[in-house]
Short mmCIF file of C-alpha atoms in Angstrom, two decimals:
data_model
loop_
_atom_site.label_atom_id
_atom_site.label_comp_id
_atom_site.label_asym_id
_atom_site.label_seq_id
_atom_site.Cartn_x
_atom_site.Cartn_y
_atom_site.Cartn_z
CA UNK A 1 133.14 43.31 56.52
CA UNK A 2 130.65 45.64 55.28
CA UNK A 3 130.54 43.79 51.97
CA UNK A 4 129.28 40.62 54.27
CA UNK A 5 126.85 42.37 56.45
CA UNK A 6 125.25 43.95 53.18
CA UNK A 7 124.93 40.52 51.89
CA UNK A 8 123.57 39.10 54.89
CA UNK A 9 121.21 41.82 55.52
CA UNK A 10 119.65 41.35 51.79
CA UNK A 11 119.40 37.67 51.52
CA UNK A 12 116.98 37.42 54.57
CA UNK A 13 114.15 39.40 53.30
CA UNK A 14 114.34 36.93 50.19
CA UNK A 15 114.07 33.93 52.45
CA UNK A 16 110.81 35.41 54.80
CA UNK A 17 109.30 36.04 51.26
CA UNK A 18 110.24 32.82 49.75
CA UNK A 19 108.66 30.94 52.45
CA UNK A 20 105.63 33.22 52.96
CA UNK A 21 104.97 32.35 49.15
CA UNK A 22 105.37 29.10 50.13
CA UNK A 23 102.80 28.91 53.06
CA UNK A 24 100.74 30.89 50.36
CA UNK A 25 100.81 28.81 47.97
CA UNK A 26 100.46 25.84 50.37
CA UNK A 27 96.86 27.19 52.02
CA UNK A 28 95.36 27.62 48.19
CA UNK A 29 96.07 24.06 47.57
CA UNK A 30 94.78 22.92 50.89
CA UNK A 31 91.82 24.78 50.24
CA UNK A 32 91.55 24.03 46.42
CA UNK A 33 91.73 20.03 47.24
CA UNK A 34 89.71 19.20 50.57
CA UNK A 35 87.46 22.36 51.17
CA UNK A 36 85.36 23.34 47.92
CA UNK A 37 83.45 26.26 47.12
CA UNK A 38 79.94 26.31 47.94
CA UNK A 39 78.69 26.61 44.17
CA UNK A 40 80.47 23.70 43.14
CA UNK A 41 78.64 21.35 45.34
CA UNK A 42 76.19 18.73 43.15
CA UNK A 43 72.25 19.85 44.16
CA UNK A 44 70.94 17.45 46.04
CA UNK A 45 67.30 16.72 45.05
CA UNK A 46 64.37 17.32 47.57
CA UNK A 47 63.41 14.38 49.10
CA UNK A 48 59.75 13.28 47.82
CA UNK A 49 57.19 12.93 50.02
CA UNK A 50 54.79 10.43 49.05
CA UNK A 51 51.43 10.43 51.08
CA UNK A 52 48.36 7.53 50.60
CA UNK A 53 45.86 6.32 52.76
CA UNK A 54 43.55 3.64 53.10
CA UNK A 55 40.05 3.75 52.03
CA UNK A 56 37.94 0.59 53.62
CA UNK A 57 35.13 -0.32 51.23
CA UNK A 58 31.60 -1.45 53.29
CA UNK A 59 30.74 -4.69 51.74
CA UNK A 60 27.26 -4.08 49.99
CA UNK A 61 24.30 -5.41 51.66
CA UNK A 62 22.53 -8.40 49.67
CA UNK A 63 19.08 -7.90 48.96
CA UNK A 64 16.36 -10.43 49.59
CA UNK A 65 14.87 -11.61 46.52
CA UNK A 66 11.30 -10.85 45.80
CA UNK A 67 8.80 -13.88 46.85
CA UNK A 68 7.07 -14.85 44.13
CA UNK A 69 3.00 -15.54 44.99
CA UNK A 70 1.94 -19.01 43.56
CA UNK A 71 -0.06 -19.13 40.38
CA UNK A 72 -3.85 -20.45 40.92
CA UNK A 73 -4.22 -23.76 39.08
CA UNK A 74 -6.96 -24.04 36.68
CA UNK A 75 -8.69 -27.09 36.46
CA UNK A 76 -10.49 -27.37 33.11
CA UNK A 77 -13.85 -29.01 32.54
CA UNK A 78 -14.35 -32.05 31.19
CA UNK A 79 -14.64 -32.11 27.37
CA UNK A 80 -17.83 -33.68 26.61
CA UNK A 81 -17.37 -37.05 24.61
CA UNK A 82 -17.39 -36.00 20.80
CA UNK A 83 -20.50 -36.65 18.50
CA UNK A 84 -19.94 -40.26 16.34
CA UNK A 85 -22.67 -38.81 14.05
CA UNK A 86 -21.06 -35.09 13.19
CA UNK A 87 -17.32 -36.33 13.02
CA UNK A 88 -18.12 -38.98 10.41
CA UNK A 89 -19.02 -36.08 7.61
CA UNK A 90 -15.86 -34.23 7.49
CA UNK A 91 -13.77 -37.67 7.51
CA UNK A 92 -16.01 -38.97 4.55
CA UNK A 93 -15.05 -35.46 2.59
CA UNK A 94 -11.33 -35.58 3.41
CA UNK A 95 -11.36 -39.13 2.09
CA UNK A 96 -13.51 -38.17 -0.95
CA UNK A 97 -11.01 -35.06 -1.55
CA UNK A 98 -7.89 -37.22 -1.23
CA UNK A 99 -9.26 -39.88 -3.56
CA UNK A 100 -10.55 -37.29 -6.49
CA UNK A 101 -8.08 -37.18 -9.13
CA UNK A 102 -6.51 -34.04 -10.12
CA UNK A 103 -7.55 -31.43 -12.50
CA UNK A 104 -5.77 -30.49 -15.15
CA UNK A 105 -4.79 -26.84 -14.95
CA UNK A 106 -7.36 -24.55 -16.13
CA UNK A 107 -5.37 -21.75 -17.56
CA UNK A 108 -1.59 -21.23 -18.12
CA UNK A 109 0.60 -19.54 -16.51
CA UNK A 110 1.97 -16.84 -19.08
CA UNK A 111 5.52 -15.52 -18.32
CA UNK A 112 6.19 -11.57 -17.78
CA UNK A 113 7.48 -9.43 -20.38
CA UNK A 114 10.76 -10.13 -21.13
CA UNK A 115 13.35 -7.27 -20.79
CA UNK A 116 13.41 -7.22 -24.80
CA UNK A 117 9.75 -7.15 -25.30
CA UNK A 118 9.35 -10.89 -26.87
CA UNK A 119 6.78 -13.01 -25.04
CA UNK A 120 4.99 -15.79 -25.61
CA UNK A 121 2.66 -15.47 -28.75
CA UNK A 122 0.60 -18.45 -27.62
CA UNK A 123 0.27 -21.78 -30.05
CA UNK A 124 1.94 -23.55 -32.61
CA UNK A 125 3.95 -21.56 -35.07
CA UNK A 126 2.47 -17.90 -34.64
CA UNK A 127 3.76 -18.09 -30.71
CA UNK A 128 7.42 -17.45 -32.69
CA UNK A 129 6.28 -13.91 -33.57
CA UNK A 130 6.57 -12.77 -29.85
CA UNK A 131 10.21 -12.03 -31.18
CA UNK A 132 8.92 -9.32 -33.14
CA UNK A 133 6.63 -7.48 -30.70
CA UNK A 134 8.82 -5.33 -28.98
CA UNK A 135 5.99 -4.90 -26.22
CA UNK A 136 3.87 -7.47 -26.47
CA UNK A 137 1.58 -7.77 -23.20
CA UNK A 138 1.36 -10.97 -22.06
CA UNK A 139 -1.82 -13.10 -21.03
CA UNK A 140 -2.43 -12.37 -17.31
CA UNK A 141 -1.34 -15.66 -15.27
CA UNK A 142 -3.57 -18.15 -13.62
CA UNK A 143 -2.66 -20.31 -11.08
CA UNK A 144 -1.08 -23.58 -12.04
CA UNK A 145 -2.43 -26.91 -10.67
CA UNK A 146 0.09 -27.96 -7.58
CA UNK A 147 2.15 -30.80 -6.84
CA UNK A 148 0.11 -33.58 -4.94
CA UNK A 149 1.26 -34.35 -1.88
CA UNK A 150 3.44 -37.88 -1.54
CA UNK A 151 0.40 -39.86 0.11
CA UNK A 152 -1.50 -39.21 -2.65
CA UNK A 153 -2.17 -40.40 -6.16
CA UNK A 154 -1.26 -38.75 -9.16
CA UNK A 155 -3.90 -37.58 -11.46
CA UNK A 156 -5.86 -40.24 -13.40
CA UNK A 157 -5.66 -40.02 -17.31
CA UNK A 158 -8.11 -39.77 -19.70
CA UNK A 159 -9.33 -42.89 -21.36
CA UNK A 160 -8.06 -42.74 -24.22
CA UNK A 161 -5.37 -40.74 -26.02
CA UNK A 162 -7.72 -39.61 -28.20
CA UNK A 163 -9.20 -36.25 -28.52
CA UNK A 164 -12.15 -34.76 -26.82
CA UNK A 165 -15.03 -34.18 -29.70
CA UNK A 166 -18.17 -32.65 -28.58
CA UNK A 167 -21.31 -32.60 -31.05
CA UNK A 168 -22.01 -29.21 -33.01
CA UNK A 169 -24.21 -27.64 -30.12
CA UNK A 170 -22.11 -25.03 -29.21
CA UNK A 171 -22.48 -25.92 -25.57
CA UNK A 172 -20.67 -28.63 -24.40
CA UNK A 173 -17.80 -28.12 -22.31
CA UNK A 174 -15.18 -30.78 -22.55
CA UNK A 175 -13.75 -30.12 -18.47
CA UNK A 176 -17.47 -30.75 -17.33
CA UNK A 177 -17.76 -33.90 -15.50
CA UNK A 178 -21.38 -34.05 -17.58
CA UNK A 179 -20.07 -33.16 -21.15
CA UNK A 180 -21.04 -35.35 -24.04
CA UNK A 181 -17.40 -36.13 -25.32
CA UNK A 182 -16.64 -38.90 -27.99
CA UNK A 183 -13.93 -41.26 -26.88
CA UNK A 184 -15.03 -44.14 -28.40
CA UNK A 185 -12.68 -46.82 -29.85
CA UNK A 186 -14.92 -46.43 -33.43
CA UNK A 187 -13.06 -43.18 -33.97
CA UNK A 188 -10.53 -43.60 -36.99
CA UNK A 189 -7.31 -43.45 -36.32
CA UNK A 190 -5.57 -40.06 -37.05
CA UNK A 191 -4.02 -39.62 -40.66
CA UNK A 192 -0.55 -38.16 -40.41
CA UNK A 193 0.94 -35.69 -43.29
CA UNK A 194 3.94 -36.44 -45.26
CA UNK A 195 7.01 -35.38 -44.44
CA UNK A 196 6.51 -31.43 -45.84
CA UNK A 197 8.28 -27.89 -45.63
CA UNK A 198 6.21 -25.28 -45.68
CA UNK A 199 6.82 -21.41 -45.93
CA UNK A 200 5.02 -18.49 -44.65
CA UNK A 201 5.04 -14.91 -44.86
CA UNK A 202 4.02 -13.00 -41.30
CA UNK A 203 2.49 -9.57 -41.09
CA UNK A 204 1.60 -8.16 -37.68
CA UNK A 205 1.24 -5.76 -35.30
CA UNK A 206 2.88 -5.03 -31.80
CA UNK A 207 1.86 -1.95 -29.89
CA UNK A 208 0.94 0.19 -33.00
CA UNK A 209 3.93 -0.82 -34.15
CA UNK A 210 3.48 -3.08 -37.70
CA UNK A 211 6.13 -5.53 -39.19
CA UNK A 212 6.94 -7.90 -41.15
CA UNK A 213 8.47 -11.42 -40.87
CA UNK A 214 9.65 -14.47 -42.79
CA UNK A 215 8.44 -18.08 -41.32
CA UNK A 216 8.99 -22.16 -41.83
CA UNK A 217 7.48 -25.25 -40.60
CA UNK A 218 9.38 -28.61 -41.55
CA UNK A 219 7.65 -31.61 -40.63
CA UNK A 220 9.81 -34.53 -41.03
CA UNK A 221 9.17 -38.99 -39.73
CA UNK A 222 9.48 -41.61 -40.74
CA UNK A 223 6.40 -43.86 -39.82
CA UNK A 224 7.45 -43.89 -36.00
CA UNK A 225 9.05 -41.36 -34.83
CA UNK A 226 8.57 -37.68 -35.94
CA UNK A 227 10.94 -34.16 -35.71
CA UNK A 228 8.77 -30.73 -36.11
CA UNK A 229 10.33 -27.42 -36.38
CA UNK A 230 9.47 -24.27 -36.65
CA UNK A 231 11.56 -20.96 -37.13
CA UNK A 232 10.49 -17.23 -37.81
CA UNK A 233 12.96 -14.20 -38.68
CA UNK A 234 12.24 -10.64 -38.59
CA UNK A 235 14.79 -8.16 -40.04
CA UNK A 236 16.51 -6.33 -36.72
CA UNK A 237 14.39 -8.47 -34.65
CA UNK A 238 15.75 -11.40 -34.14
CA UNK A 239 14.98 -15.06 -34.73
CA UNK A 240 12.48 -17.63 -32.87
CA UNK A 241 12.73 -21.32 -33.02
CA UNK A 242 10.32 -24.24 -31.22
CA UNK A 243 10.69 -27.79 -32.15
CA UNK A 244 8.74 -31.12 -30.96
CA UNK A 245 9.85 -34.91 -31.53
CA UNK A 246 8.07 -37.79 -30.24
CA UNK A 247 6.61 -40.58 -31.12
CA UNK A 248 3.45 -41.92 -33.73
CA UNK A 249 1.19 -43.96 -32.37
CA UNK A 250 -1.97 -45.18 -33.20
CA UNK A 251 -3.19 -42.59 -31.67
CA UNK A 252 -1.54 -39.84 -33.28
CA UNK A 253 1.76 -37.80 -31.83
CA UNK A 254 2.86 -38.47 -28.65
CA UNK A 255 5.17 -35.22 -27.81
CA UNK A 256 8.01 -36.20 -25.44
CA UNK A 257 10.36 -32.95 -25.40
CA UNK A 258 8.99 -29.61 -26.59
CA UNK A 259 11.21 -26.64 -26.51
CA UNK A 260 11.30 -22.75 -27.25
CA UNK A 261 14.24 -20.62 -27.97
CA UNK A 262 14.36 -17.21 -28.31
CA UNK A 263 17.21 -15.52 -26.49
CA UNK A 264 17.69 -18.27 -24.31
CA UNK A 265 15.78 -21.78 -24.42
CA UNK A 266 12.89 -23.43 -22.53
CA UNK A 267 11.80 -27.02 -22.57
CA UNK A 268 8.96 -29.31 -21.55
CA UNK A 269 9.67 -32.77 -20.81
CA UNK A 270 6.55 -35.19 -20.70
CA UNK A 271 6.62 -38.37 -18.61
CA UNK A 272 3.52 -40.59 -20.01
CA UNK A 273 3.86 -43.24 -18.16
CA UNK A 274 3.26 -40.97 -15.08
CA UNK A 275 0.77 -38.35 -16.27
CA UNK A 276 3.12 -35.82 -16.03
CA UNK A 277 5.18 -32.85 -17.49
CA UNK A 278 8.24 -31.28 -15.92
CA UNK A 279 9.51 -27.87 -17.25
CA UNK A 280 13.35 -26.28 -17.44
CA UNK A 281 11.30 -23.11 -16.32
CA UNK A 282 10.50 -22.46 -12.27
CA UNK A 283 7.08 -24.17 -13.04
CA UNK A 284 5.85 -27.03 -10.97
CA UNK A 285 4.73 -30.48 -12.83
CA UNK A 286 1.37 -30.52 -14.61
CA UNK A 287 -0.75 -33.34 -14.66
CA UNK A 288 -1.74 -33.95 -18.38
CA UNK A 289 -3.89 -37.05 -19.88
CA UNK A 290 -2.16 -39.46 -22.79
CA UNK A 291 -3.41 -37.37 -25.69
CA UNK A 292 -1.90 -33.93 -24.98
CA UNK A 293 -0.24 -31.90 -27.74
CA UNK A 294 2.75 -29.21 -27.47
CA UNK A 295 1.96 -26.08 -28.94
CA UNK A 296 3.82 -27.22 -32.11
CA UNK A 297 2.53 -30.40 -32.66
CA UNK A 298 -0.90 -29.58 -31.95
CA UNK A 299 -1.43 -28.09 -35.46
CA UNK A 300 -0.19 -31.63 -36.84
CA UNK A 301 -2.68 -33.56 -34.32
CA UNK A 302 -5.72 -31.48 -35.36
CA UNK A 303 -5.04 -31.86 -39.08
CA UNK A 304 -4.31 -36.03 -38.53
CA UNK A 305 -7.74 -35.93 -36.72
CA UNK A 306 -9.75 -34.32 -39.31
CA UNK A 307 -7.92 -35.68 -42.38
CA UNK A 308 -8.97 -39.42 -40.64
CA UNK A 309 -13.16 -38.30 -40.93
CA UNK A 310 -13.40 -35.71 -42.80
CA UNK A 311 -17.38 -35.78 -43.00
CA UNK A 312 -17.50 -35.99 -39.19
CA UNK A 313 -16.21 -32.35 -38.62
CA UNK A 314 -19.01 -30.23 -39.64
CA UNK A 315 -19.54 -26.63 -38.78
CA UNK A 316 -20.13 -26.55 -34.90
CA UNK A 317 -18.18 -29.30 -33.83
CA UNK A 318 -16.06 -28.78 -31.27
CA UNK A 319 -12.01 -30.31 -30.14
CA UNK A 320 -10.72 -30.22 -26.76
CA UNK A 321 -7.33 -30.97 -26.64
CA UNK A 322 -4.66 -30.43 -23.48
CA UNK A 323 -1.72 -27.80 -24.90
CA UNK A 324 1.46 -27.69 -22.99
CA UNK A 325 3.61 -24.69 -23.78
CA UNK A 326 7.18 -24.24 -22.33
CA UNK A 327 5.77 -23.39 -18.56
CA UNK A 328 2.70 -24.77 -18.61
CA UNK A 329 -0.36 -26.93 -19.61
CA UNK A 330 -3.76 -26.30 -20.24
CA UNK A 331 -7.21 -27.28 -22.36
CA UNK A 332 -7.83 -25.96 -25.41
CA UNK A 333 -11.17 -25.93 -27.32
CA UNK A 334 -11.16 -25.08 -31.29
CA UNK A 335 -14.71 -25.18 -32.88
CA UNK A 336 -15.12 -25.88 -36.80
CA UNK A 337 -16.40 -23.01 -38.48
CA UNK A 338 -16.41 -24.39 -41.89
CA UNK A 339 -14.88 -24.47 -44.96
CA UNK A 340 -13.07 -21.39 -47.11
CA UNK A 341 -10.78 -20.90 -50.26
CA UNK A 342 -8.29 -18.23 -49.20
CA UNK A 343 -6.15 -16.22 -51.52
CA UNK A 344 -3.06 -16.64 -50.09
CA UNK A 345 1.11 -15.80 -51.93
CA UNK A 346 1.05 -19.45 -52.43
CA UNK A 347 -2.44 -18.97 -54.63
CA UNK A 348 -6.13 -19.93 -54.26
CA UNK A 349 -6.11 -22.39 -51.70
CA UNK A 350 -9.32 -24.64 -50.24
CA UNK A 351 -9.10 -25.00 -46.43
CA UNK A 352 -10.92 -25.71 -43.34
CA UNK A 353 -11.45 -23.20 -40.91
CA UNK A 354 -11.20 -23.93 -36.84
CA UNK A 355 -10.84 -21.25 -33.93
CA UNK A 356 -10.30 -21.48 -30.58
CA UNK A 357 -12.81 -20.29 -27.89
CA UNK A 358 -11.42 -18.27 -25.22
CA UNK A 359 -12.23 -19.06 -21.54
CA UNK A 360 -10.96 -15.92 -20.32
CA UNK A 361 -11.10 -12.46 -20.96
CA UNK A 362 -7.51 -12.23 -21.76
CA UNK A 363 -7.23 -14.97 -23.61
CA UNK A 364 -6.05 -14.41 -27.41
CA UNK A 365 -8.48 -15.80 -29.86
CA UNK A 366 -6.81 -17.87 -32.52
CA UNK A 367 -8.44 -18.61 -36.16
CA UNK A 368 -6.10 -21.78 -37.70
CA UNK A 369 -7.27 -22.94 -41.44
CA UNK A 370 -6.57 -26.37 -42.40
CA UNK A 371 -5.67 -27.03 -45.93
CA UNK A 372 -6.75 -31.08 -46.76
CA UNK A 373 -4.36 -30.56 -50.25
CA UNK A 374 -1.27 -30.05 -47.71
CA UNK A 375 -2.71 -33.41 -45.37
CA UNK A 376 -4.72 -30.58 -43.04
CA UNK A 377 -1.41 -28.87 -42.34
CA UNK A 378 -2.24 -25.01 -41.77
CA UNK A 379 -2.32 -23.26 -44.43
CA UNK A 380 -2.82 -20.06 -42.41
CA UNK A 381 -2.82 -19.05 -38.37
CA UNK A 382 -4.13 -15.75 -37.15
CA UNK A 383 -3.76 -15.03 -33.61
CA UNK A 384 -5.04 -11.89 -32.12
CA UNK A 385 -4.24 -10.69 -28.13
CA UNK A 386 -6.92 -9.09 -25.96
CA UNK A 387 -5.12 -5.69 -27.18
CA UNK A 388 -5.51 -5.89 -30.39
CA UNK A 389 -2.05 -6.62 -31.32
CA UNK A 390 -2.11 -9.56 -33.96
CA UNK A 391 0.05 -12.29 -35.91
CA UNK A 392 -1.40 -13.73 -39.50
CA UNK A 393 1.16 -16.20 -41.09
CA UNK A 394 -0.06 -16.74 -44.61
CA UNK A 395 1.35 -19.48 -46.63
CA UNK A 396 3.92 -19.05 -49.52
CA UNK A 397 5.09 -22.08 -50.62
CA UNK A 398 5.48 -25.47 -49.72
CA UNK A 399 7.54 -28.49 -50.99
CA UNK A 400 9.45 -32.21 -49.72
CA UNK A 401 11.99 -31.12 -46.89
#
């Protein structure tokens, strides 16, 4: 019995504590699953306030435009009716201007310097030693004769294609409408050389600077056509080169395409049958007359003329011929100063002298001697500039081409 009761009396504290850990353990899970701890709740963000308001714009108030006053009208007098009398002068002077013919150009336009010093030397075969004058100074420019305008008529030629002769008075001026010029169809007609090819030896001076050169001429036709060149070389200098063909006539040469090449090359184109000569250059047309000369064949023209009369060129006479270069045209005037035996390489040789007269300042004066053994072909050519730089080309030899 007291075995039992000992039993029985320990087994009940084991059930009041097995069922207070149960009601334990059953209040932490409550609490654990529907009622959580303050800390673990998620933050919930502040609600934003967001405040505006409503600005009501005044519409702006439109502004009466100025009133503009009217503008007094002005009434203008009466023209009175114009004079018959005084209007009829200046018509009769525009019509006699538009009818005159054309001048030729009075001077030519010389190019600048070139970048390598070689510039024009001016006629014939001395203008090739520009390629040795490292500084030449060029002729100052004129102004060219302009184009005419559409509605009116190109200039009228000359006559004849003859050239202008003046008597030996050392005053008559071929341009002048008054000069005493001989175009008459009693002048012979012009002798021309045989074909030749003729050598030169150049001296000069450039700047204070002195050298010396090697040139030829070859002159080549054959009765009706004709071929001129002309080359000169100068040791570290370079070469120059010009060369005219055209056509004989009765007249003498008739140039048609003239051209000079140094570094690069120029031409002249003429255009007889309109008076005219167009140039590769930036050089407006000149007007030129039937008889003109390039600056190559000019030296054959002038010998053809004299070998034709030889009697009629005494000292004092003077020859206007027009000279076109590679830019340009203009008149030239030589005047015969008589006749000299030169020593020359080539030996004693008889010629006739001629020299240009300059019309300007700047012009260079050229002295050209004419030897009648070589058919007037130049035996010699000085040219000399306004600064006393100078060319001479003194023949050397001379034989068939």
């Amino acid at each position: 019995m007291d075995d039992h009761a000992v039993a029985v009396h320990t087994l009940r504290p084991r059930r009041t504590l097995v069922l207070v850990t149960a009601l334990v353990l059953a209040l932490h899970w409550l609490v654990l699953s529907h009622w959580p701890l303050a800390w673990n709740r998620p933050v919930q963000p502040a609600d934003r306030v967001l405040s505006a308001r409503s600005i009501a714009v005044a519409p702006p108030t439109a502004t009466p435009a100025p009133t503009l006053a009217p503008r007094p009208v002005v009434r203008e007098k009466p023209r009175p009716p114009p004079n018959p009398t005084a209007a009829t002068a200046p018509q009769a002077q525009a019509q006699a201007q538009a009818q005159a013919p054309q001048a030729l150009p009075d001077a030519e336009a010389a190019p600048a310097a070139a970048p390598d010093g070689a510039s024009e030397a001016g006629i014939g075969l001395a203008m090739a030693t520009a390629a040795a004058n490292t500084a030449a100074t060029p002729e100052a420019p004129a102004t060219a004769a302009p184009d005419p305008p559409a509605s009116a008529p190109l200039a009228a030629p000359a006559q004849d294609a003859r050239a202008d002769i003046g008597p030996p008075d050392g005053g008559v001026d071929a341009d002048a409408p008054d000069a005493t010029v001989d175009r008459s169809d009693t002048t012979p007609a012009p002798v021309i050389p045989v074909p030749t090819r003729l050598a030169y030896e150049v001296s000069g001076q450039a700047r204070q600077f002195t050298y010396s050169a090697r040139a030829e001429l070859l002159w080549q036709h054959d009765g009706s056509r004709y071929e001129a060149r002309q080359e000169i070389r100068a040791f570290l200098l370079g070469a120059r080169a010009q060369s005219s063909v055209g056509r004989i006539t009765p007249q003498g040469l008739r140039p048609e395409r003239f051209s000079d090449r140094a570094r690069s090359e120029q031409v002249a184109h003429f255009d007889h049958d309109r008076g005219r000569v167009s140039f590769s250059a930036s050089t407006p047309e000149a007007a030129v007359d039937p008889g003109a000369q390039d600056r190559l064949s000019i030296f054959i023209q002038l010998g053809a003329l004299l070998a034709a009369d030889p009697g009629r060129f005494v000292p004092g006479t003077e020859i206007t011929l027009t000279s076109v270069s590679a830019r340009s045209a203009d008149r030239w005037t030589f005047t015969v100063e008589g006749p000299e035996t030169l020593d020359l390489p080539a030996g004693p040789t008889p010629t006739l002298k001629l020299q240009r007269r300059p019309r300007h300042g700047h012009d260079q004066r050229a002295e050209l001697w004419l030897a009648p053994a070589l058919g007037h072909l130049p035996a010699r050519i000085r040219l000399t500039q306004a600064n006393g730089d100078y060319a001479d080309l003194r023949l050397r030899s001379s034989s068939a081409p």
